[in-house]
mmCIF file of C-alpha atoms in Angstrom:
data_model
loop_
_atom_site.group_PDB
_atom_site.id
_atom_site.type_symbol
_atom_site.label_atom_id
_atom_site.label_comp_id
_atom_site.label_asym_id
_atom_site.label_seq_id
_atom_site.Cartn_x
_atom_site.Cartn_y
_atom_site.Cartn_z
ATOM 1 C CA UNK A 1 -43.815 -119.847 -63.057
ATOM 2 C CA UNK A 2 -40.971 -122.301 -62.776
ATOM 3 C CA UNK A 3 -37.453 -121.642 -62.410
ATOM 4 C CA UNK A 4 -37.015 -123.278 -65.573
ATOM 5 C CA UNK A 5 -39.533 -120.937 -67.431
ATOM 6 C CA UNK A 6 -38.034 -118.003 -65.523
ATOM 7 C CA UNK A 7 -34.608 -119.027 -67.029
ATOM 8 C CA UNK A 8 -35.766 -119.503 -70.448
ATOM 9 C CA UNK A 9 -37.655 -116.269 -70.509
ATOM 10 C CA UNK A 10 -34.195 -114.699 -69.909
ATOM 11 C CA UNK A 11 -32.396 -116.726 -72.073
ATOM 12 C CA UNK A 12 -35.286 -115.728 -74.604
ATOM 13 C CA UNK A 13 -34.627 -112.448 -74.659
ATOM 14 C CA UNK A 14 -30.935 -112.387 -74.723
ATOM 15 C CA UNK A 15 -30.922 -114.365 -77.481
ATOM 16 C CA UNK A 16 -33.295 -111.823 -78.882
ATOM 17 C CA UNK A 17 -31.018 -109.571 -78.621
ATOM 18 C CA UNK A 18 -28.394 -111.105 -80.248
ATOM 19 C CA UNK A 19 -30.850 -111.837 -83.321
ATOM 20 C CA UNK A 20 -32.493 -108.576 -83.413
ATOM 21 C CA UNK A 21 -28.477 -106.902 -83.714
ATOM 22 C CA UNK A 22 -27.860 -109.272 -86.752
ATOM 23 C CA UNK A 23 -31.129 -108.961 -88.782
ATOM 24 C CA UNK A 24 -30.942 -104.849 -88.101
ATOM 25 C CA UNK A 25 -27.489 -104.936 -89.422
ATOM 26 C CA UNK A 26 -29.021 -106.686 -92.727
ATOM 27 C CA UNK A 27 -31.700 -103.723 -92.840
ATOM 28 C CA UNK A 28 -29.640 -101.218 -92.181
ATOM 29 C CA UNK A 29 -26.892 -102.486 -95.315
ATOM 30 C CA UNK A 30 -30.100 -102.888 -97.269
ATOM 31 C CA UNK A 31 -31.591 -99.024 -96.753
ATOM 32 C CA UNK A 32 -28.364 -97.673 -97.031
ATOM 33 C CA UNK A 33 -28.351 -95.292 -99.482
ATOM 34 C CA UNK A 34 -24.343 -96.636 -100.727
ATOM 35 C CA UNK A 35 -23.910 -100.240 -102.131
ATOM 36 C CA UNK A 36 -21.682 -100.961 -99.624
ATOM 37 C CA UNK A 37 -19.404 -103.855 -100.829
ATOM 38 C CA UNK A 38 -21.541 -107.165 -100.006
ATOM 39 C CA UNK A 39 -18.882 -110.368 -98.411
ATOM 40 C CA UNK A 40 -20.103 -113.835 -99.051
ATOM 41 C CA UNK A 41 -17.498 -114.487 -96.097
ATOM 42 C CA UNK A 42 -18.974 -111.893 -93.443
ATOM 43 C CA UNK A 43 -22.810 -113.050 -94.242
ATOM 44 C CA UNK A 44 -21.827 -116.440 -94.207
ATOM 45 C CA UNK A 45 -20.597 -116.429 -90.432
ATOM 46 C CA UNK A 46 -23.733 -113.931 -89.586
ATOM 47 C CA UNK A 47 -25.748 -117.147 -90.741
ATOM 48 C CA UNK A 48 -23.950 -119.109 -88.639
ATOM 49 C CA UNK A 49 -24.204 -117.141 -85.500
ATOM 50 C CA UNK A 50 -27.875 -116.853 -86.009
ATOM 51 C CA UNK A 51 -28.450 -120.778 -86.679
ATOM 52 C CA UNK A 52 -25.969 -120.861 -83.310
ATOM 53 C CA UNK A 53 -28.292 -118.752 -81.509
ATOM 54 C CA UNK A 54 -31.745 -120.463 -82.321
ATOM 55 C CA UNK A 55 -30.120 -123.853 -81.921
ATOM 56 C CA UNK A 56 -28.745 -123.628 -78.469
ATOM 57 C CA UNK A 57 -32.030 -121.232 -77.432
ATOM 58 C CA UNK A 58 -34.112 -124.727 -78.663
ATOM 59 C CA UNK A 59 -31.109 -126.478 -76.649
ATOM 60 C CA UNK A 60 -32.169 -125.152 -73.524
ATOM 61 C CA UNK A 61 -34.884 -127.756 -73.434
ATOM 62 C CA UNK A 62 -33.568 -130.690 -72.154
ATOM 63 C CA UNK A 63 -33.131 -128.821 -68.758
ATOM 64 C CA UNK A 64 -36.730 -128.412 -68.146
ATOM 65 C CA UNK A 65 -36.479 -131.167 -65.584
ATOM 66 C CA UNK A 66 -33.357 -129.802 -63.763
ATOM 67 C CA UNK A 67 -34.315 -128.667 -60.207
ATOM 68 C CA UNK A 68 -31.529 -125.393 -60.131
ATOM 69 C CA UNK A 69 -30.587 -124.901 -56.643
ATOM 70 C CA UNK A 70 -27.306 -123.860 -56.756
ATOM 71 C CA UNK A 71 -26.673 -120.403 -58.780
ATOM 72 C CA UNK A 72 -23.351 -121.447 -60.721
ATOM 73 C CA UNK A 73 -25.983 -123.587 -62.565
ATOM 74 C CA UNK A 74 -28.067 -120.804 -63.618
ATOM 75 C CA UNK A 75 -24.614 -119.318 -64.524
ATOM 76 C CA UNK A 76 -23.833 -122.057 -66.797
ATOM 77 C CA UNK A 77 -27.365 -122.284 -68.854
ATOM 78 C CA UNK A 78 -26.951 -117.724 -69.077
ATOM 79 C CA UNK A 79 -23.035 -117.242 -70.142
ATOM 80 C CA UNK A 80 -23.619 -119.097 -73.385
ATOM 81 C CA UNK A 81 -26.101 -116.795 -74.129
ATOM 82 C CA UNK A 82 -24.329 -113.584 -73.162
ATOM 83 C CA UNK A 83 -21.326 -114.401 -75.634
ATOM 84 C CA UNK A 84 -23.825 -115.207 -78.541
ATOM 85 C CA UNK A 85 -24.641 -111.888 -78.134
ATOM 86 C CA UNK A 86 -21.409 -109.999 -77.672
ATOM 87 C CA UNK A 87 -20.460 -111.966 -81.154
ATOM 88 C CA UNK A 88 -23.401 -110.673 -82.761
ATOM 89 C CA UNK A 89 -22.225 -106.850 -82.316
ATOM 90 C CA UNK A 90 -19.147 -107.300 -83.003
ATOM 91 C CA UNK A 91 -19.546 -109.300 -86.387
ATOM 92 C CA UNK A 92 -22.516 -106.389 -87.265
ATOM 93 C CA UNK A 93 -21.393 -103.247 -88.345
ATOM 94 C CA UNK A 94 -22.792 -99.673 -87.988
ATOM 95 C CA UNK A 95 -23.236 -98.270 -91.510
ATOM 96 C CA UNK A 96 -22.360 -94.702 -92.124
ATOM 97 C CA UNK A 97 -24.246 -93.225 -95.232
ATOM 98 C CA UNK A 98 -20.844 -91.099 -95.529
ATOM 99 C CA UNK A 99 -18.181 -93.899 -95.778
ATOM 100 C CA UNK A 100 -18.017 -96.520 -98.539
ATOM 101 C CA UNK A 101 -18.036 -100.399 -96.498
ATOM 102 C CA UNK A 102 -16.173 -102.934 -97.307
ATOM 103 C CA UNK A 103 -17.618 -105.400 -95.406
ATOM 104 C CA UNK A 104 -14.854 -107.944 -95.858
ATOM 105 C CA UNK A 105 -12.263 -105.570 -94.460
ATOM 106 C CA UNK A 106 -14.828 -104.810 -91.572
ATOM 107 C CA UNK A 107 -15.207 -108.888 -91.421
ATOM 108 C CA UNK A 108 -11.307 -109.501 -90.633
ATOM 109 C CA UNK A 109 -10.789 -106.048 -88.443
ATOM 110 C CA UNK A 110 -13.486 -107.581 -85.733
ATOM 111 C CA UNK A 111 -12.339 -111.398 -86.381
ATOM 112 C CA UNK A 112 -10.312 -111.522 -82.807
ATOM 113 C CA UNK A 113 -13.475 -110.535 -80.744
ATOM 114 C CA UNK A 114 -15.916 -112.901 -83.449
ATOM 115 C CA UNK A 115 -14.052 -115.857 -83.146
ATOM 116 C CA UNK A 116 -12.760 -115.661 -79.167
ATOM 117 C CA UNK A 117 -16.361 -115.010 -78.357
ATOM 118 C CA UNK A 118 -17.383 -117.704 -80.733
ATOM 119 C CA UNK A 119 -15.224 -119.932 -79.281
ATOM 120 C CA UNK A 120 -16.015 -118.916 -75.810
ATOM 121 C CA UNK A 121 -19.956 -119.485 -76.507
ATOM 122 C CA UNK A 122 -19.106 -123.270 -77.369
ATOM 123 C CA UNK A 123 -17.074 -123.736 -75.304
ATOM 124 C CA UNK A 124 -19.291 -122.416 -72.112
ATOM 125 C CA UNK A 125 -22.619 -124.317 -74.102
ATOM 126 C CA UNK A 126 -20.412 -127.401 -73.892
ATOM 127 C CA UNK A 127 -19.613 -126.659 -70.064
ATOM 128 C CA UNK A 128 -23.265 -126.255 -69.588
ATOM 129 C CA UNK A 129 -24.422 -129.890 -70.490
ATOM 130 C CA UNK A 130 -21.251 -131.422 -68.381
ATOM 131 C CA UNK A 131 -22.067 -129.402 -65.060
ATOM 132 C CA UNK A 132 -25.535 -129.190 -65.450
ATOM 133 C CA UNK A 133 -26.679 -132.311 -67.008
ATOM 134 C CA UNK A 134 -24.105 -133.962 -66.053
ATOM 135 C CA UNK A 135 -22.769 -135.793 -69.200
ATOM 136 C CA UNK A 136 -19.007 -136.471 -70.401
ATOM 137 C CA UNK A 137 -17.138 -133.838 -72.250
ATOM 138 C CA UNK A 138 -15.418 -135.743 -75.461
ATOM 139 C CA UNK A 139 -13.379 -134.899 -77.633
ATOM 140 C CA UNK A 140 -15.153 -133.842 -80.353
ATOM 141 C CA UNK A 141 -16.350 -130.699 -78.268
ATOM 142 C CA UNK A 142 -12.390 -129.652 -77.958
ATOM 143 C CA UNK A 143 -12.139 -129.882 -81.832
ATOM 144 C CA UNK A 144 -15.394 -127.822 -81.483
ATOM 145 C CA UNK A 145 -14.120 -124.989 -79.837
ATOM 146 C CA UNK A 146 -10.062 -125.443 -81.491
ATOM 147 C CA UNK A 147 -11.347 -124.905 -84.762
ATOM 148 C CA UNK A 148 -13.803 -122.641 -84.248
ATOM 149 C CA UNK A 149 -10.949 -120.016 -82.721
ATOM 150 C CA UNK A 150 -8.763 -120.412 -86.050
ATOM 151 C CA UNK A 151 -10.227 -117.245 -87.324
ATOM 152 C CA UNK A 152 -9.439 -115.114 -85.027
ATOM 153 C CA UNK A 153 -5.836 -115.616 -85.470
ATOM 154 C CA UNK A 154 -5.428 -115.282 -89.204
ATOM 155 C CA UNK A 155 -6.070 -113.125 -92.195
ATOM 156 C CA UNK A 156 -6.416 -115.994 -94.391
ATOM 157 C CA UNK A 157 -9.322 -116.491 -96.489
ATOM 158 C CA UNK A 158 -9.183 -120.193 -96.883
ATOM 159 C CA UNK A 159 -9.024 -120.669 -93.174
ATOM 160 C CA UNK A 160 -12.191 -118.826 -92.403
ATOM 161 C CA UNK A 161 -14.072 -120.510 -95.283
ATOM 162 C CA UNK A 162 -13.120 -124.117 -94.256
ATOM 163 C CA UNK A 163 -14.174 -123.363 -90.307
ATOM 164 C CA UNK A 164 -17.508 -121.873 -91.944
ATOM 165 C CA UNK A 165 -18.180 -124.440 -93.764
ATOM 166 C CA UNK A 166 -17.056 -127.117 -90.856
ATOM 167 C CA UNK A 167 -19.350 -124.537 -88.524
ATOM 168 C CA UNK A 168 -22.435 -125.363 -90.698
ATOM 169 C CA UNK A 169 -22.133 -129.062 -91.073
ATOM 170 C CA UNK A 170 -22.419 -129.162 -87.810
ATOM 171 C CA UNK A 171 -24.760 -126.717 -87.193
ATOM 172 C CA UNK A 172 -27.100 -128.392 -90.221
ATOM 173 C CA UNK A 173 -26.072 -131.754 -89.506
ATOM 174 C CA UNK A 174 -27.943 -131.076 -85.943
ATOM 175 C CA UNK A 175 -30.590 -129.121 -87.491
ATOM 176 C CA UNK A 176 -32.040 -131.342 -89.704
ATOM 177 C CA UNK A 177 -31.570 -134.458 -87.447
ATOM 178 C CA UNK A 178 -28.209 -135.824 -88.430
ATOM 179 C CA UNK A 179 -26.353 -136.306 -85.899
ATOM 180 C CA UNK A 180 -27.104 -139.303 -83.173
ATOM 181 C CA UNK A 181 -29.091 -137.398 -80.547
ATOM 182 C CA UNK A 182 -27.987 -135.748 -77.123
ATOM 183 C CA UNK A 183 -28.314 -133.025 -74.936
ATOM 184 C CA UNK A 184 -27.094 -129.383 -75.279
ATOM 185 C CA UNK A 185 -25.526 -127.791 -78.455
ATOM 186 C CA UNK A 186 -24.362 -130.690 -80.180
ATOM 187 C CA UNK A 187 -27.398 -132.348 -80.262
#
């Protein structure tokens, strides 16, 4: 086994993690034995963590032909993941059978710890390609990680749903090809 297959394995399975929190939080709202109020704006950013999470776990590929010898590398291709996952439980609630959910007041109680962590993963998946692969950090990864903080400082509805929708253009845009190819999350 490589390093580099040792290091995705991990990565795998922390990004399984993440996943597995989000799509159990969607099974557990639909057993629960109360409607709890449904919020286009809460599943809306739970898609967009999970696209997040698959695209920077398929983003790990362009290191496969990094030789790692120094550990703050290793560090650097990891964190990323770690955050994903610390926004994934704090964007997915427990659901109590016993207490009605609003899921849009549960949405903007957890929005500090969603959107810091958010920003933190894109911001340390950025870091990644500069000290790893070695490219340029441009601008357009500052706007990145600017806007996608907004959230956690406001209540406002209109703010959240512009960053979500500016979250999946570029999460799409990337997705389906759209975007002029490079390494690491914005790819």
């Amino acid at each position: 086994m490589t390093l580099f297959e040792f290091l995705m394995a991990l990565a795998s399975v922390v990004i399984a993690i993440a996943l597995t929190e989000i799509f159990a939080g969607w099974g557990r709202l639909l057993r629960s034995h109360i409607v709890p109020h449904i919020d286009w704006l809460h599943l809306g950013w739970s898609l967009v963590v999970v696209l997040y999470a698959i695209q920077y776990w398929v983003g790990i590929w362009p290191y496969r032909e990094i030789q790692f010898t120094l550990i703050y590398q290793v560090w650097f291709l990891i964190f990323p993941t770690l955050f994903i996952v610390l926004v994934s439980y704090a964007i997915t609630p427990d659901i109590d059978p016993d207490i009605n959910l609003d899921l849009r007041d549960y949405y903007m109680s957890r929005r500090a710890p969603v959107f810091i962590g958010l920003a933190a993963f894109l911001a340390t998946a950025q870091l990644a390609d500069v000290i790893i692969l070695g490219t340029n950090l441009n601008w357009i990864s500052f706007v990145i990680v600017a806007i996608g903080i907004l959230p956690a400082f406001t209540p406002r509805v209109s703010i959240h749903s512009v960053v979500m929708v500016f979250n999946l253009y570029i999460v799409l845009s990337n997705g389906f090809g759209l975007t002029p190819a490079s390494n690491g999350l914005i790819n």
